[in-house]
Coordinates of N, CA and C in Angstrom, one line a residue:
Chain A
M4 N 0.9 -1.2 0.0 CA 0.0 0.0 0.0 C 0.9 1.2 0.0
Q5 N 0.8 2.0 -1.0 CA 1.7 3.1 -1.2 C 1.1 4.4 -0.6
I6 N 1.9 5.1 0.3 CA 1.6 6.2 0.9 C 2.1 7.5 0.1
A7 N 1.2 8.4 -0.1 CA 1.6 9.7 -0.8 C 1.7 10.7 0.4
D8 N 2.8 11.5 0.3 CA 2.9 12.5 1.4 C 2.7 13.9 0.7
L9 N 1.6 14.5 0.9 CA 1.4 15.7 0.1 C 2.0 16.9 0.6
L10 N 2.6 16.8 1.9 CA 3.3 18.0 2.4 C 4.8 17.9 2.3
A11 N 5.2 16.8 1.6 CA 6.7 16.5 1.5 C 7.0 16.8 0.1
D12 N 8.4 16.8 -0.1 CA 8.9 17.0 -1.5 C 8.4 18.3 -2.1
V13 N 8.5 19.4 -1.3 CA 8.1 20.7 -1.7 C 9.4 21.4 -2.1
P14 N 9.5 21.7 -3.4 CA 10.8 22.4 -3.8 C 11.0 23.7 -3.1
T15 N 12.2 24.0 -2.8 CA 12.5 25.3 -2.1 C 12.6 26.4 -3.1
N16 N 13.0 26.0 -4.3 CA 13.0 27.0 -5.4 C 11.9 26.6 -6.5
L17 N 11.0 27.5 -6.7 CA 9.9 27.1 -7.5 C 9.6 28.2 -8.5
P18 N 10.4 28.2 -9.7 CA 10.1 29.3 -10.7 C 8.8 29.3 -11.3
E19 N 8.3 28.0 -11.4 CA 6.9 27.9 -12.0 C 6.0 27.1 -11.1
E20 N 4.7 27.3 -11.1 CA 3.9 26.4 -10.3 C 4.0 25.0 -10.7
L21 N 3.9 24.1 -9.7 CA 4.2 22.6 -9.9 C 2.8 21.9 -9.9
F22 N 2.5 21.2 -11.0 CA 1.3 20.4 -11.1 C 1.7 18.9 -11.1
E23 N 1.1 18.1 -10.2 CA 1.3 16.7 -10.2 C 0.0 15.9 -10.1
T24 N -0.1 15.0 -10.9 CA -1.3 14.1 -10.9 C -1.1 13.0 -10.0
L25 N -1.9 12.9 -8.9 CA -1.8 11.8 -7.9 C -2.6 10.6 -8.3
L26 N -3.7 10.9 -8.9 CA -4.7 9.8 -9.3 C -5.5 10.2 -10.5
Q27 N -5.6 9.2 -11.5 CA -6.4 9.6 -12.6 C -7.3 8.4 -13.0
T28 N -8.5 8.5 -13.0 CA -9.4 7.4 -13.4 C -10.4 8.0 -14.3
D29 N -11.3 7.1 -14.9 CA -12.4 7.6 -15.6 C -13.3 8.5 -14.9
A30 N -13.4 8.4 -13.6 CA -14.3 9.2 -12.7 C -13.8 10.6 -12.4
L31 N -12.4 10.6 -12.2 CA -11.9 11.8 -11.5 C -10.4 11.9 -11.7
R32 N -9.9 13.1 -11.4 CA -8.4 13.3 -11.4 C -8.1 14.1 -10.2
I33 N -7.1 13.6 -9.5 CA -6.6 14.3 -8.2 C -5.3 14.9 -8.5
E34 N -5.1 16.1 -8.3 CA -3.8 16.8 -8.5 C -3.3 17.5 -7.3
R35 N -2.0 17.5 -7.0 CA -1.4 18.4 -6.1 C -0.8 19.6 -6.8
I36 N -1.0 20.8 -6.4 CA -0.5 22.0 -7.1 C 0.3 22.7 -6.0
I37 N 1.5 23.1 -6.3 CA 2.2 24.0 -5.4 C 2.5 25.3 -6.0
S38 N 2.2 26.4 -5.3 CA 2.4 27.7 -5.7 C 3.3 28.4 -4.6
H39 N 4.1 29.4 -5.0 CA 4.8 30.2 -4.0 C 4.9 31.5 -4.5
A40 N 4.0 32.4 -4.1 CA 3.9 33.7 -4.5 C 3.4 33.8 -6.0
H41 N 3.0 32.7 -6.6 CA 2.6 32.8 -7.9 C 1.1 33.3 -8.0
A42 N 0.8 33.9 -9.2 CA -0.5 34.2 -9.5 C -0.7 34.0 -11.0
S43 N -1.9 33.9 -11.5 CA -2.2 33.8 -12.9 C -1.8 35.2 -13.6
E44 N -1.5 35.1 -14.8 CA -1.2 36.3 -15.5 C -2.5 37.2 -15.5
P45 N -2.3 38.5 -15.5 CA -3.4 39.4 -15.3 C -4.6 39.2 -16.2
D46 N -4.4 38.8 -17.5 CA -5.5 38.5 -18.4 C -5.9 37.1 -18.6
F47 N -5.2 36.2 -17.8 CA -5.5 34.8 -18.0 C -6.6 34.3 -17.1
W48 N -7.5 33.5 -17.7 CA -8.6 32.9 -16.9 C -8.6 31.4 -17.3
Y49 N -8.7 30.6 -16.2 CA -9.0 29.2 -16.4 C -10.5 29.0 -16.8
D50 N -10.7 28.1 -17.8 CA -12.0 27.9 -18.3 C -12.1 26.4 -18.6
Q51 N -12.6 25.6 -17.6 CA -12.4 24.2 -17.6 C -13.7 23.5 -17.9
D52 N -13.5 22.3 -18.6 CA -14.6 21.5 -19.0 C -15.1 20.6 -17.7
E53 N -14.2 20.6 -16.7 CA -14.5 19.8 -15.5 C -14.8 20.6 -14.3
H54 N -15.6 20.1 -13.5 CA -15.8 20.7 -12.1 C -14.5 20.5 -11.4
E55 N -14.2 21.5 -10.5 CA -13.0 21.4 -9.6 C -13.3 21.7 -8.2
W56 N -13.1 20.7 -7.4 CA -13.2 20.9 -5.9 C -11.8 21.1 -5.4
V57 N -11.5 22.2 -4.8 CA -10.2 22.5 -4.5 C -10.0 22.9 -3.0
L58 N -9.0 22.3 -2.4 CA -8.8 22.4 -0.9 C -7.3 22.9 -0.7
L59 N -7.2 23.9 0.1 CA -5.8 24.4 0.5 C -5.3 23.5 1.6
L60 N -4.1 22.9 1.4 CA -3.5 22.1 2.5 C -2.5 22.9 3.2
A61 N -2.0 23.9 2.6 CA -1.0 24.8 3.3 C -1.0 26.1 2.6
G62 N -0.6 27.1 3.3 CA -0.4 28.4 2.7 C -1.7 29.2 2.7
A63 N -1.8 30.2 1.8 CA -2.9 31.1 1.7 C -3.0 31.5 0.3
A64 N -4.1 31.8 -0.2 CA -4.4 32.1 -1.6 C -5.7 33.0 -1.8
R65 N -5.8 33.7 -2.9 CA -7.0 34.5 -3.2 C -7.3 34.0 -4.7
L66 N -8.6 33.7 -4.9 CA -9.1 33.4 -6.2 C -10.0 34.5 -6.7
Q67 N -9.9 34.8 -8.0 CA -10.8 35.7 -8.6 C -11.7 34.9 -9.5
L68 N -13.1 35.1 -9.3 CA -14.0 34.4 -10.1 C -14.7 35.4 -11.0
E69 N -14.8 35.1 -12.3 CA -15.5 36.0 -13.2 C -16.9 36.4 -12.8
G70 N -17.2 37.6 -12.7 CA -18.5 38.0 -12.3 C -18.7 38.3 -10.8
E71 N -17.7 38.0 -10.1 CA -17.7 38.4 -8.7 C -16.7 39.4 -8.3
T72 N -17.1 40.5 -7.6 CA -16.1 41.6 -7.4 C -15.3 41.2 -6.2
A73 N -15.7 40.6 -5.2 CA -14.9 40.2 -4.0 C -14.1 38.9 -4.4
Q74 N -12.8 38.9 -4.1 CA -12.0 37.7 -4.3 C -12.3 36.7 -3.2
V75 N -12.1 35.5 -3.5 CA -12.3 34.4 -2.5 C -10.9 34.2 -1.8
E76 N -10.8 34.4 -0.5 CA -9.7 34.1 0.3 C -9.7 32.8 0.9
L77 N -8.7 32.0 0.7 CA -8.6 30.6 1.2 C -7.4 30.5 2.1
R78 N -7.5 29.8 3.2 CA -6.4 29.5 4.0 C -6.4 27.9 4.2
A79 N -5.4 27.4 4.8 CA -5.2 25.9 4.9 C -6.6 25.3 5.6
G80 N -7.0 24.3 5.0 CA -8.2 23.6 5.4 C -9.5 24.0 4.8
Q81 N -9.4 25.1 3.9 CA -10.6 25.6 3.3 C -10.7 25.1 1.9
A82 N -11.9 24.9 1.4 CA -12.2 24.3 0.1 C -13.4 25.0 -0.5
I83 N -13.3 25.1 -1.9 CA -14.5 25.6 -2.6 C -14.7 24.7 -3.9
L84 N -15.9 24.8 -4.4 CA -16.2 24.1 -5.6 C -16.3 25.1 -6.7
I85 N -15.5 24.9 -7.8 CA -15.5 25.7 -8.9 C -16.2 25.0 -10.1
P86 N -17.4 25.4 -10.4 CA -18.1 24.6 -11.4 C -17.4 24.7 -12.8
A87 N -17.7 23.7 -13.6 CA -17.1 23.7 -15.0 C -17.5 25.1 -15.6
H88 N -16.5 25.7 -16.3 CA -16.7 26.9 -17.1 C -17.0 28.1 -16.2
Q89 N -16.9 28.0 -14.9 CA -16.8 29.2 -14.1 C -15.3 29.7 -14.3
R90 N -15.2 30.8 -15.1 CA -13.9 31.3 -15.3 C -13.3 31.9 -14.0
H91 N -12.0 31.5 -13.8 CA -11.4 31.9 -12.6 C -9.9 32.1 -12.8
R92 N -9.3 32.8 -11.9 CA -7.8 32.9 -11.9 C -7.3 33.0 -10.5
V93 N -6.0 32.7 -10.4 CA -5.3 32.8 -9.1 C -4.9 34.2 -9.0
A94 N -5.4 35.0 -8.0 CA -5.1 36.4 -7.9 C -3.8 36.6 -7.1
W95 N -3.6 35.6 -6.1 CA -2.5 35.8 -5.2 C -2.2 34.6 -4.4
T96 N -1.0 34.2 -4.2 CA -0.6 33.2 -3.2 C 0.5 33.9 -2.3
T97 N 0.5 33.4 -1.1 CA 1.4 34.1 -0.1 C 2.8 33.8 -0.4
P98 N 3.6 34.9 -0.2 CA 5.1 34.7 -0.4 C 5.8 34.1 0.8
D99 N 5.0 33.9 1.9 CA 5.6 33.6 3.1 C 6.0 32.1 3.2
E100 N 5.3 31.3 2.4 CA 5.5 29.8 2.5 C 4.8 29.2 1.2
P101 N 5.2 28.0 0.9 CA 4.5 27.4 -0.3 C 3.0 27.2 0.0
T102 N 2.2 27.4 -1.0 CA 0.8 27.1 -0.9 C 0.6 25.7 -1.6
I103 N 0.0 24.8 -0.9 CA -0.3 23.5 -1.5 C -1.8 23.3 -1.7
W104 N -2.2 23.0 -2.9 CA -3.5 22.8 -3.3 C -3.8 21.3 -3.5
L105 N -4.9 20.9 -3.1 CA -5.4 19.6 -3.5 C -6.6 19.8 -4.4
A106 N -6.5 19.4 -5.7 CA -7.6 19.7 -6.7 C -8.2 18.4 -7.1
I107 N -9.5 18.3 -7.1 CA -10.2 17.1 -7.6 C -11.1 17.6 -8.7
F108 N -10.8 17.0 -9.9 CA -11.5 17.4 -11.1 C -12.4 16.2 -11.5
Y109 N -13.6 16.5 -11.9 CA -14.6 15.5 -12.3 C -15.6 16.1 -13.2
R110 N -16.3 15.2 -13.9 CA -17.4 15.7 -14.9 C -18.8 15.4 -14.3
Chain B
M21 N -20.0 32.0 -3.8 CA -19.1 30.8 -3.7 C -18.9 30.4 -2.3
Q22 N -19.4 29.3 -1.9 CA -19.4 28.9 -0.5 C -18.0 28.2 -0.1
I23 N -17.4 28.6 0.9 CA -16.2 28.1 1.4 C -16.5 27.0 2.5
A24 N -16.0 25.8 2.4 CA -16.0 24.8 3.5 C -14.7 24.9 4.2
D25 N -14.8 24.9 5.5 CA -13.6 24.9 6.3 C -13.5 23.5 7.1
L26 N -12.6 22.7 6.6 CA -12.5 21.3 7.0 C -11.8 21.2 8.4
L27 N -11.1 22.2 8.8 CA -10.5 22.2 10.1 C -11.3 22.8 11.2
A28 N -12.5 23.4 10.8 CA -13.4 24.1 11.8 C -14.5 23.2 12.2
D29 N -15.2 23.7 13.2 CA -16.4 22.9 13.7 C -16.1 21.5 14.0
V30 N -15.0 21.3 14.8 CA -14.6 20.0 15.2 C -15.2 19.9 16.7
P31 N -16.0 18.9 16.9 CA -16.7 18.8 18.3 C -15.6 18.5 19.3
T32 N -15.7 19.1 20.5 CA -14.7 18.8 21.5 C -15.0 17.4 22.2
N33 N -16.3 17.1 22.1 CA -16.7 15.9 22.7 C -17.3 15.0 21.6
L34 N -16.7 13.9 21.4 CA -17.0 13.1 20.1 C -17.2 11.6 20.6
P35 N -18.4 11.3 21.0 CA -18.6 9.9 21.5 C -18.5 8.9 20.3
E36 N -19.0 9.3 19.1 CA -18.9 8.5 17.9 C -18.2 9.2 16.8
E37 N -17.6 8.5 15.9 CA -17.0 9.1 14.8 C -18.0 9.9 14.0
L38 N -17.6 11.1 13.4 CA -18.5 11.9 12.8 C -18.2 11.8 11.2
F39 N -19.3 11.5 10.5 CA -19.2 11.4 9.0 C -20.0 12.5 8.4
E40 N -19.4 13.3 7.5 CA -20.1 14.4 6.8 C -20.0 14.3 5.4
T41 N -20.9 14.4 4.6 CA -20.8 14.4 3.1 C -20.6 15.9 2.7
L42 N -19.5 16.1 2.0 CA -19.2 17.5 1.6 C -19.7 17.7 0.1
L43 N -19.6 16.6 -0.6 CA -20.0 16.7 -2.0 C -20.4 15.4 -2.5
Q44 N -21.5 15.3 -3.3 CA -22.0 14.0 -3.8 C -22.4 14.2 -5.3
T45 N -21.9 13.5 -6.1 CA -22.2 13.6 -7.5 C -22.3 12.2 -8.1
D46 N -22.7 12.0 -9.4 CA -22.7 10.7 -10.0 C -21.3 10.2 -10.0
A47 N -20.3 11.1 -10.1 CA -18.9 10.6 -10.2 C -18.2 10.2 -9.0
L48 N -18.6 10.9 -7.9 CA -17.8 10.7 -6.7 C -18.6 11.2 -5.5
R49 N -18.0 10.9 -4.3 CA -18.5 11.5 -3.0 C -17.3 11.9 -2.2
I50 N -17.4 13.1 -1.6 CA -16.3 13.5 -0.7 C -16.9 13.6 0.7
E51 N -16.2 13.0 1.6 CA -16.6 13.0 3.0 C -15.5 13.6 3.9
R52 N -15.9 14.2 4.9 CA -15.0 14.5 6.1 C -15.4 13.6 7.2
I53 N -14.4 13.0 7.8 CA -14.6 12.0 8.9 C -13.7 12.5 10.0
I54 N -14.3 12.6 11.2 CA -13.6 13.0 12.4 C -13.5 11.9 13.4
S55 N -12.3 11.5 13.7 CA -12.1 10.4 14.8 C -11.4 11.1 16.0
H56 N -11.6 10.6 17.2 CA -10.7 11.0 18.3 C -10.6 9.8 19.2
A57 N -9.5 9.1 19.0 CA -9.2 7.9 19.8 C -10.0 6.8 19.4
H58 N -10.8 7.0 18.4 CA -11.7 5.8 17.9 C -10.9 4.8 17.1
A59 N -11.5 3.6 17.1 CA -11.0 2.6 16.2 C -12.2 1.7 15.9
S60 N -12.0 1.0 14.8 CA -13.1 0.0 14.4 C -13.2 -1.1 15.5
E61 N -14.4 -1.6 15.6 CA -14.5 -2.8 16.5 C -13.5 -3.9 16.1
P62 N -13.0 -4.7 17.1 CA -12.0 -5.7 16.7 C -12.3 -6.6 15.5
D63 N -13.5 -7.0 15.4 CA -13.9 -7.9 14.3 C -14.5 -7.2 13.1
F64 N -14.6 -5.9 13.1 CA -15.3 -5.2 12.1 C -14.3 -4.9 10.9
W65 N -14.8 -5.1 9.7 CA -13.9 -4.7 8.5 C -14.9 -3.9 7.5
Y66 N -14.3 -2.8 7.1 CA -15.0 -2.1 5.9 C -14.8 -3.0 4.7
D67 N -15.8 -3.2 3.9 CA -15.7 -3.8 2.6 C -16.6 -3.1 1.6
Q68 N -16.1 -2.2 0.8 CA -16.8 -1.2 0.1 C -16.8 -1.5 -1.4
D69 N -17.9 -1.2 -2.0 CA -18.1 -1.3 -3.5 C -17.3 -0.2 -4.1
E70 N -16.9 0.9 -3.4 CA -16.2 1.9 -4.1 C -14.8 2.0 -3.7
H71 N -14.0 2.5 -4.6 CA -12.6 2.9 -4.2 C -12.6 4.1 -3.2
E72 N -11.6 4.1 -2.4 CA -11.6 5.2 -1.5 C -10.1 5.8 -1.5
W73 N -10.0 7.0 -1.8 CA -8.7 7.7 -1.7 C -8.8 8.6 -0.4
V74 N -8.0 8.3 0.5 CA -8.2 8.9 1.8 C -6.9 9.7 2.3
L75 N -7.1 10.9 2.8 CA -6.0 11.8 3.1 C -6.3 12.2 4.5
L76 N -5.2 12.2 5.4 CA -5.3 12.8 6.7 C -5.0 14.3 6.7
L77 N -6.0 15.1 7.2 CA -5.7 16.4 7.3 C -5.2 16.9 8.6
A78 N -5.4 16.1 9.6 CA -4.9 16.4 11.0 C -4.9 15.1 11.7
G79 N -4.1 15.1 12.7 CA -4.0 13.9 13.7 C -3.1 12.8 13.1
A80 N -3.4 11.6 13.6 CA -2.6 10.5 13.2 C -3.4 9.2 13.4
A81 N -3.2 8.2 12.5 CA -4.0 7.0 12.5 C -3.2 5.8 12.0
R82 N -3.7 4.7 12.4 CA -3.2 3.4 11.8 C -4.3 2.6 11.2
L83 N -4.1 2.2 10.0 CA -5.1 1.4 9.3 C -4.6 -0.1 9.2
Q84 N -5.5 -1.0 9.3 CA -5.2 -2.4 9.1 C -5.8 -2.9 7.8
L85 N -5.0 -3.5 6.9 CA -5.6 -4.0 5.7 C -5.6 -5.5 5.7
E86 N -6.6 -6.1 5.3 CA -6.6 -7.5 5.3 C -5.6 -8.1 4.4
G87 N -4.8 -9.1 4.9 CA -3.8 -9.7 4.2 C -2.4 -9.1 4.3
E88 N -2.4 -8.0 5.0 CA -1.1 -7.3 5.3 C -0.8 -7.4 6.8
T89 N 0.4 -7.8 7.2 CA 0.7 -7.9 8.6 C 1.0 -6.5 9.2
A90 N 1.8 -5.7 8.5 CA 2.1 -4.4 9.0 C 0.9 -3.4 8.9
Q91 N 0.7 -2.6 9.9 CA -0.4 -1.6 9.7 C 0.2 -0.4 9.0
V92 N -0.7 0.3 8.4 CA -0.4 1.5 7.6 C -0.5 2.7 8.6
E93 N 0.7 3.4 8.9 CA 0.6 4.5 9.7 C 0.4 5.8 8.9
L94 N -0.5 6.6 9.2 CA -0.7 7.9 8.5 C -0.6 9.1 9.5
R95 N 0.0 10.1 9.0 CA 0.0 11.3 9.7 C -0.6 12.5 8.7
A96 N -0.7 13.6 9.3 CA -1.3 14.7 8.5 C -0.6 14.9 7.2
G97 N -1.3 15.0 6.1 CA -0.7 15.2 4.8 C -0.5 13.9 4.0
Q98 N -0.7 12.8 4.7 CA -0.5 11.5 4.0 C -1.8 10.9 3.5
A99 N -1.7 10.2 2.3 CA -2.9 9.7 1.7 C -2.6 8.3 1.2
I100 N -3.6 7.5 1.1 CA -3.5 6.2 0.4 C -4.8 5.9 -0.3
L101 N -4.6 5.0 -1.3 CA -5.8 4.5 -2.1 C -6.2 3.1 -1.5
I102 N -7.4 3.0 -1.1 CA -7.9 1.7 -0.7 C -8.9 1.2 -1.8
P103 N -8.4 0.2 -2.6 CA -9.3 -0.2 -3.7 C -10.6 -0.8 -3.1
A104 N -11.6 -0.8 -4.0 CA -12.9 -1.4 -3.7 C -12.6 -2.8 -3.2
H105 N -13.3 -3.2 -2.1 CA -13.3 -4.6 -1.6 C -12.0 -5.0 -1.0
Q106 N -11.1 -4.1 -0.9 CA -9.9 -4.3 0.0 C -10.4 -4.1 1.4
R107 N -10.6 -5.2 2.1 CA -11.1 -5.1 3.5 C -10.1 -4.4 4.4
H108 N -10.6 -3.5 5.2 CA -9.8 -2.7 6.0 C -10.5 -2.2 7.3
R109 N -9.8 -1.9 8.3 CA -10.4 -1.3 9.5 C -9.4 -0.2 10.1
V110 N -10.0 0.6 10.9 CA -9.2 1.6 11.6 C -8.6 1.0 12.9
A111 N -7.3 0.8 12.9 CA -6.7 0.1 14.1 C -6.5 1.1 15.3
W112 N -6.3 2.3 15.0 CA -6.0 3.3 16.0 C -6.1 4.7 15.4
T113 N -6.6 5.7 16.3 CA -6.4 7.1 16.0 C -5.9 7.7 17.3
T114 N -5.1 8.7 17.1 CA -4.4 9.3 18.3 C -5.5 9.9 19.3
P115 N -5.2 9.7 20.6 CA -6.0 10.4 21.6 C -5.6 11.8 21.8
D116 N -4.5 12.3 21.3 CA -4.0 13.6 21.5 C -4.7 14.7 21.0
E117 N -5.4 14.5 19.9 CA -6.1 15.5 19.1 C -7.1 14.8 18.1
P118 N -8.0 15.6 17.6 CA -8.9 15.0 16.6 C -8.2 14.6 15.3
T119 N -8.5 13.5 14.8 CA -8.0 13.1 13.5 C -9.1 13.4 12.4
I120 N -8.6 14.2 11.4 CA -9.6 14.6 10.4 C -9.2 14.0 9.1
W121 N -10.1 13.2 8.6 CA -9.9 12.5 7.3 C -10.7 13.1 6.2
L122 N -10.1 13.2 5.1 CA -10.8 13.6 3.8 C -10.9 12.3 3.0
A123 N -12.1 11.8 2.7 CA -12.2 10.6 2.0 C -13.0 10.8 0.6
I124 N -12.4 10.4 -0.4 CA -13.0 10.5 -1.8 C -13.3 9.1 -2.2
F125 N -14.6 8.9 -2.5 CA -15.2 7.6 -2.9 C -15.6 7.7 -4.4
Y126 N -15.2 6.7 -5.1 CA -15.6 6.7 -6.5 C -15.6 5.3 -7.0
R127 N -16.2 5.1 -8.2 CA -16.3 3.7 -8.8 C -15.3 3.6 -10.0

């Protein structure tokens, strides 16, 4: 039985966000994403065919959702559901420590 | 956009394990489970039709898997995949603090 440690193997130097697929099946895909002071490009929006349930395991982040003026602030332990085609972008992740996301994508 | 806080609303007195469904769709079910020094009954085995990917968000636990002599020790941030019909039981959860599990069930 293989154990995955989602808080381990966090690079100290992270020029780009790191995306790792932990599990992929017909039903879903589970990813770990690590950010460290990263944000989406100002004009970039994610527009996904899949729903995304995303949970912060560490760090802090702000998401911008198209059509909403207030940004969504997330800290460790907090999760939101981003429905398919809800356009969104990462507005901010804390520079103080790595932000570790658990993202579950499904249709 | 509704935020779920998986580390909040943890009962201080927990006579039974607490199971909460956070998300249920045709594709998957996401549950938060809270244990505090709980273990499965000595002769009880979970035997599930669904696969379960389970991640410890807090605390510490040991799982017993049928057919394996060594128990699986999990601490916060660690995850394992329990295939459907892999019989298993919770051998131990720490008495020191609540153990918070994130369980993702799928077929």
